[in-house]
XYZ file of N, CA, C and O in Angstrom:
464
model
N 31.029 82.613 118.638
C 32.414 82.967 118.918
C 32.822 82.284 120.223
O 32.189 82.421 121.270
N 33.640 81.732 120.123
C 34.122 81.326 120.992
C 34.802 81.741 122.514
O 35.954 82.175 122.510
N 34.228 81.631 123.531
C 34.678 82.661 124.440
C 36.410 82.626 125.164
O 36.950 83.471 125.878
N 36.974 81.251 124.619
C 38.938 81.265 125.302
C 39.557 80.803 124.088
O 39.467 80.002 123.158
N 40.039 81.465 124.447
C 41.021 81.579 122.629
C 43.060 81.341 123.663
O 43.686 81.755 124.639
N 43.154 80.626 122.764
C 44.483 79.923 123.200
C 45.716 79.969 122.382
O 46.048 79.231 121.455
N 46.252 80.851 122.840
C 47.983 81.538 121.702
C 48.641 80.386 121.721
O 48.962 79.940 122.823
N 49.000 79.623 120.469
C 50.468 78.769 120.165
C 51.084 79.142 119.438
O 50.958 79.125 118.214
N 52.165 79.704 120.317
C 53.422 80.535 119.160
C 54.369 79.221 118.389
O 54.053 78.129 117.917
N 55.017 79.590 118.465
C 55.880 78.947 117.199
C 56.694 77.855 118.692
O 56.035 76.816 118.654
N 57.279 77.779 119.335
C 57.522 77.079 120.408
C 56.732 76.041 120.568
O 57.264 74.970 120.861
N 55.596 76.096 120.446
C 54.422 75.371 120.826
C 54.013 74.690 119.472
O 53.752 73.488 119.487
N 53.936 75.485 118.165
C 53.946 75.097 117.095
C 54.689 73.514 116.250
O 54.430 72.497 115.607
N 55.798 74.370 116.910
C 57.361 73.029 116.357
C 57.099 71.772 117.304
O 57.639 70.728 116.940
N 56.354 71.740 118.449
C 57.166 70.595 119.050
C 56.218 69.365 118.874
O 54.998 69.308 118.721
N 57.450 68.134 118.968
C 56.750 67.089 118.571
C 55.375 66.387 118.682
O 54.695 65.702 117.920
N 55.278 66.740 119.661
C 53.668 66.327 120.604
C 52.742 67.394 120.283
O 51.657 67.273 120.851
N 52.866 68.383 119.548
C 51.831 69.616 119.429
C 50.475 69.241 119.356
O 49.528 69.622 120.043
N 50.553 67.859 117.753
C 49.173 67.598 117.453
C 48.836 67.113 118.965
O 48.681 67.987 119.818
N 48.735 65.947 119.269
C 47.958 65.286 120.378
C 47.820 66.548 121.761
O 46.666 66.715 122.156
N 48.640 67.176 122.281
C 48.435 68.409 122.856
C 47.374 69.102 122.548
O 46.405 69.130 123.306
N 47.403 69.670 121.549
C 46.187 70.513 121.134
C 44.874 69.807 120.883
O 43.803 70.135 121.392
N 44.979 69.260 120.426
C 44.129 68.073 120.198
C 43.250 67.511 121.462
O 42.144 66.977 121.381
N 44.146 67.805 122.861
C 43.768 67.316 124.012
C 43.035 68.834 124.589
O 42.230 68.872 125.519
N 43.322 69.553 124.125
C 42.979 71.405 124.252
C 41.180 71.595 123.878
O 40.331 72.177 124.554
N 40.981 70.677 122.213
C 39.879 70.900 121.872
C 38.967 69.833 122.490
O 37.759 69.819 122.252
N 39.638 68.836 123.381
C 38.722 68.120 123.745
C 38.341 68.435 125.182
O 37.423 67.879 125.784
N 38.957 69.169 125.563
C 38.409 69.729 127.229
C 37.589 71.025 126.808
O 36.558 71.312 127.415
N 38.011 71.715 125.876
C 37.282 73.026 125.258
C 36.199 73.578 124.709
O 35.551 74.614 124.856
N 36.153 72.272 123.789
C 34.801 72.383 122.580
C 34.811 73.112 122.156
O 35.817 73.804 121.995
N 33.747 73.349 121.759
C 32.988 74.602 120.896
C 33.194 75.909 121.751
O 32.887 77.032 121.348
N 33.703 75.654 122.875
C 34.382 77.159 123.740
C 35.539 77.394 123.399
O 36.192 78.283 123.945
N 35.983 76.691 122.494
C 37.336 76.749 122.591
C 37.987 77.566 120.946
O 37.277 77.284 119.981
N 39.096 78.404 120.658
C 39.429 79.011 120.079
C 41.155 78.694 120.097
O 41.871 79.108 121.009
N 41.504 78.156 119.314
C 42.507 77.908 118.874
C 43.621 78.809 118.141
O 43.478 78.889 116.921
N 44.640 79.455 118.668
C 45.038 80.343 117.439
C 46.218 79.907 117.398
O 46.814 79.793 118.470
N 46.820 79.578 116.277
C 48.482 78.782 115.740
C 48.658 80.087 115.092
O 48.009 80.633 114.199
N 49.902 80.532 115.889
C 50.179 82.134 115.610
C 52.156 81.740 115.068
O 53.148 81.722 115.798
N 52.049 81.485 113.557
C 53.816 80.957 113.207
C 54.169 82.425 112.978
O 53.560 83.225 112.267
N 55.233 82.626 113.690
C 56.017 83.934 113.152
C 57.327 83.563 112.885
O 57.941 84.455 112.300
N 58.117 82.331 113.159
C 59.013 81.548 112.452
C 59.100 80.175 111.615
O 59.838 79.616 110.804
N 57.907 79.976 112.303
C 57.315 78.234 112.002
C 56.899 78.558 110.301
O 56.229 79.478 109.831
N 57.688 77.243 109.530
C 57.360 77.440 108.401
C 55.800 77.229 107.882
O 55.065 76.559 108.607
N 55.280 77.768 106.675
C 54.226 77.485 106.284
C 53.852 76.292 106.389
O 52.821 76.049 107.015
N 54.483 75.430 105.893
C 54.349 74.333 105.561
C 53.709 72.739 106.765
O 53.032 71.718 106.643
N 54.723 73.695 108.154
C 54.614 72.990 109.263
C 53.100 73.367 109.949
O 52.426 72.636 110.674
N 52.764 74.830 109.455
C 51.827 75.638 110.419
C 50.482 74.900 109.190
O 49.365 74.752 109.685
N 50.633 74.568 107.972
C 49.640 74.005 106.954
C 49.547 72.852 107.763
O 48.594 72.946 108.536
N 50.253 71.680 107.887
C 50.228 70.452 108.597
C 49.398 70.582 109.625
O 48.174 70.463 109.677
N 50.106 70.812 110.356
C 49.098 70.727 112.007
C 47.946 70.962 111.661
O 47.226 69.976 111.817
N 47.244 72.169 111.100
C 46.121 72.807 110.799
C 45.617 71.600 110.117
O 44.822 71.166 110.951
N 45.593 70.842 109.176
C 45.034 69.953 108.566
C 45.007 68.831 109.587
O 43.957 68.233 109.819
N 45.996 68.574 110.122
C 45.797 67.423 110.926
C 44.478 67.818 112.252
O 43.674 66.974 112.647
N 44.524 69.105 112.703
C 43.763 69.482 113.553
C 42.112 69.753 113.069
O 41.209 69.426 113.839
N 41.841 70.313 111.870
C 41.076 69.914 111.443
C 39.765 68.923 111.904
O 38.610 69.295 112.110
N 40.178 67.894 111.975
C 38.850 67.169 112.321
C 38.447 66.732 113.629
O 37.468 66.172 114.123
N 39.755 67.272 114.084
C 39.275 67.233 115.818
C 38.329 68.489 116.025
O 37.293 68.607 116.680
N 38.903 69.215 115.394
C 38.296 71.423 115.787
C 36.446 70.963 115.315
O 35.489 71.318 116.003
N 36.331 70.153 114.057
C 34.912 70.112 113.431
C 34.306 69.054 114.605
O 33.392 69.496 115.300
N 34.734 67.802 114.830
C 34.249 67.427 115.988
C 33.834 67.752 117.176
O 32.846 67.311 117.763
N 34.758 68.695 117.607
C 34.558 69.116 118.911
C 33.794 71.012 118.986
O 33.659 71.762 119.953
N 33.410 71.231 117.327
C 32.714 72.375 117.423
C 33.794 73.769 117.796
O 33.330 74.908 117.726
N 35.298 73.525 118.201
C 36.409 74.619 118.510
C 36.518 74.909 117.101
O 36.123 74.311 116.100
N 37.153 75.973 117.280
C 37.813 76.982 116.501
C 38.935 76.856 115.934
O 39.582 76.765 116.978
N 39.973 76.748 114.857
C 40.853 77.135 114.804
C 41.107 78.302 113.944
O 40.686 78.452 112.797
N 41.924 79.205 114.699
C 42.381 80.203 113.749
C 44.042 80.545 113.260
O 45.033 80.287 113.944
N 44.042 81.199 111.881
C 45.428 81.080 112.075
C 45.540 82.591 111.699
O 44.795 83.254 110.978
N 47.187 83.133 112.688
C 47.530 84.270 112.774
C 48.120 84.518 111.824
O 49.012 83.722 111.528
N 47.919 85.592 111.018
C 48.807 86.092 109.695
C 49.166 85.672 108.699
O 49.887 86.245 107.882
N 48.513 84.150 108.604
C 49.065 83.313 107.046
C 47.633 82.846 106.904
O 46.961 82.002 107.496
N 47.349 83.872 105.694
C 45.561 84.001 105.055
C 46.335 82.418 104.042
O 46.264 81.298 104.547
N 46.710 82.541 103.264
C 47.545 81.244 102.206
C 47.284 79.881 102.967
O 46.809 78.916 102.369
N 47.701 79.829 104.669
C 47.289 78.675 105.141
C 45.763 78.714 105.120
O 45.091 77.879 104.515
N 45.168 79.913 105.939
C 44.187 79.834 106.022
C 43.147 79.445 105.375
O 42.138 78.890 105.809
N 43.556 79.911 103.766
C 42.329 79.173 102.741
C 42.755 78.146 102.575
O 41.774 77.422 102.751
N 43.714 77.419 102.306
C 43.972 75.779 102.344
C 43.464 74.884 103.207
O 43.070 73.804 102.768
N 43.389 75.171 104.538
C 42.847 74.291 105.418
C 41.250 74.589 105.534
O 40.494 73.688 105.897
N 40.567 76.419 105.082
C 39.438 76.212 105.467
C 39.517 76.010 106.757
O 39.099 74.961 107.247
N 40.015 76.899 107.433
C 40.171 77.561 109.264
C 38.605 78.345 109.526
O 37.736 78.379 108.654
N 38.500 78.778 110.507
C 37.383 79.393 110.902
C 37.422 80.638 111.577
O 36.459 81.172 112.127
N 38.901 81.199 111.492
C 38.976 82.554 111.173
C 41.040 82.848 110.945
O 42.101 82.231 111.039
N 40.486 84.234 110.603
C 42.182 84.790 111.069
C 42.586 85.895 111.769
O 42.227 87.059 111.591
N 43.281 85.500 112.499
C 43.981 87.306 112.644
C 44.769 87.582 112.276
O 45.734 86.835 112.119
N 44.718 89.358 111.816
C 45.909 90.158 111.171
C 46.281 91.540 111.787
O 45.801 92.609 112.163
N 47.862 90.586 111.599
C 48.640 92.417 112.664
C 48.604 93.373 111.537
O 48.026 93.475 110.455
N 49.510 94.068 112.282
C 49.890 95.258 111.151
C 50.762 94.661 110.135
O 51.222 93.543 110.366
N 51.030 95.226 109.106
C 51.683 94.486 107.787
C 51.042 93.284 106.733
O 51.342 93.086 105.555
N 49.934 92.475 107.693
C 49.363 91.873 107.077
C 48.194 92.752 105.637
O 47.894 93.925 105.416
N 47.861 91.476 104.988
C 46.931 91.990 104.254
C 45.684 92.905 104.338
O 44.990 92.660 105.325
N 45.303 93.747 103.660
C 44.121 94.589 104.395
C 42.450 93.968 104.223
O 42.049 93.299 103.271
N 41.614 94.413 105.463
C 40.756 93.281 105.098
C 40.128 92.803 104.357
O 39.873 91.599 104.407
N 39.587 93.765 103.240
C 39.027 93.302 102.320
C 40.065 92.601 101.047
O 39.653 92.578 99.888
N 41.105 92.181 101.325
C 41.616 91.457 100.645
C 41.525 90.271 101.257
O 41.418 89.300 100.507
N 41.539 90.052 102.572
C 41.526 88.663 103.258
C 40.271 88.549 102.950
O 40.072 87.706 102.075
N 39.142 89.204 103.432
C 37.731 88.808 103.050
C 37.568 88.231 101.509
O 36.794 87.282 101.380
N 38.359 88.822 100.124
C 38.228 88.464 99.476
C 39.034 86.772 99.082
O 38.458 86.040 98.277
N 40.127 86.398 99.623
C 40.360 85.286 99.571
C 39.632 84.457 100.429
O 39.109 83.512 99.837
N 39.407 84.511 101.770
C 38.387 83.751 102.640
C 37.413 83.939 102.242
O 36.748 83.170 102.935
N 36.817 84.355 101.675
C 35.259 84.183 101.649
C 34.740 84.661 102.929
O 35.500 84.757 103.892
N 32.650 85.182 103.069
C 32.087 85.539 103.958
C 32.071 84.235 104.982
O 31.317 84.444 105.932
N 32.542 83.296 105.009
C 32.477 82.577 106.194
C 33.184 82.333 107.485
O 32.789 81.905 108.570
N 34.563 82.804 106.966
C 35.619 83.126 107.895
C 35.516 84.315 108.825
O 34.893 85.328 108.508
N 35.963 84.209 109.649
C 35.838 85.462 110.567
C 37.243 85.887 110.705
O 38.249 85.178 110.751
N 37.109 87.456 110.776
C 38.764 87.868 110.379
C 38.413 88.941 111.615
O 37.427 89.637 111.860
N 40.173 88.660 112.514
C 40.077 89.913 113.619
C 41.456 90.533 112.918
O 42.284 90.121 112.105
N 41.295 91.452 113.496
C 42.633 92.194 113.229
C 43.094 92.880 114.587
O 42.226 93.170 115.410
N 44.468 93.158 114.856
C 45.001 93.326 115.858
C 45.732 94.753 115.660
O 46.428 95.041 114.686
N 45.432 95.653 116.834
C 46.134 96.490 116.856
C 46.951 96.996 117.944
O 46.749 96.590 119.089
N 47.838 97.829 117.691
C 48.875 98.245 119.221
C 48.235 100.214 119.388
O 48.273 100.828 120.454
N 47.909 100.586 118.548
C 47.607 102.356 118.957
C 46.429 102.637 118.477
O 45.862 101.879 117.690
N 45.764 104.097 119.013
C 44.791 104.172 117.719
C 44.976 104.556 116.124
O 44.015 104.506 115.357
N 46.674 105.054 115.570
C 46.566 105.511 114.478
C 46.759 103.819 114.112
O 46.516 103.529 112.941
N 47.044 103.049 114.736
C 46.991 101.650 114.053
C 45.268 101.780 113.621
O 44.800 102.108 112.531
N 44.867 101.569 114.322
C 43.457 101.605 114.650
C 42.868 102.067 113.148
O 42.377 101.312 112.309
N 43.043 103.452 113.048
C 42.533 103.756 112.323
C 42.894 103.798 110.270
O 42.218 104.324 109.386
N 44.121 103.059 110.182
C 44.194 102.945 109.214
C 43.465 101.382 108.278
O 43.583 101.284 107.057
């Protein structure tokens, strides 16, 4: 697990330079490094891209990428984990589309979050 994990919201997501940015992220980072492309407006499609394009830098450099709340990207690119807020899928449904290799966090704000 990676010990610095690095939020790119959707700001960070959209902009033109993202790939080479991030890209420059996993190369100071490595295999310490934890990537999370967190789209909460950014379309699928854009948040699928990057992820593929990032891809072979993340396997090179042994980092992480994870993606926040879109399991659909997540099995397409074959990410190396996800996180899920509330509303997302429950885990053993993500476990069942990812497979045991992915690592899935889930995020909570209370303990009755917690505990459902």
């Amino acid at each position: 697990m990676p010990s610095l994990h690095v939020i790119c919201p959707d700001d960070q997501i959209e902009r033109e330079d993202a790939l080479p940015a991030m890209s420059g992220l996993y190369e100071a980072g490595g295999a310490g490094l934890a990537l999370h492309l967190r789209p909460r407006r950014t379309s699928a499609r854009r948040c699928w891209q990057l992820a593929r394009a990032l891809s072979p830098v993340a396997a090179r450099t042994g980092g992480w990428i994870v993606i926040n709340g879109r399991t659909d990207v997540a099995r397409l690119v074959d990410v190396d984990a996800v996180q899920l807020g509330h509303g997302a899928l429950p885990i053993d449904a993500a476990r069942e589309l990812l497979g045991r290799d992915c690592a899935i966090g889930v995020s909570v704000h209370s303990s009755a979050e917690a505990r459902e």
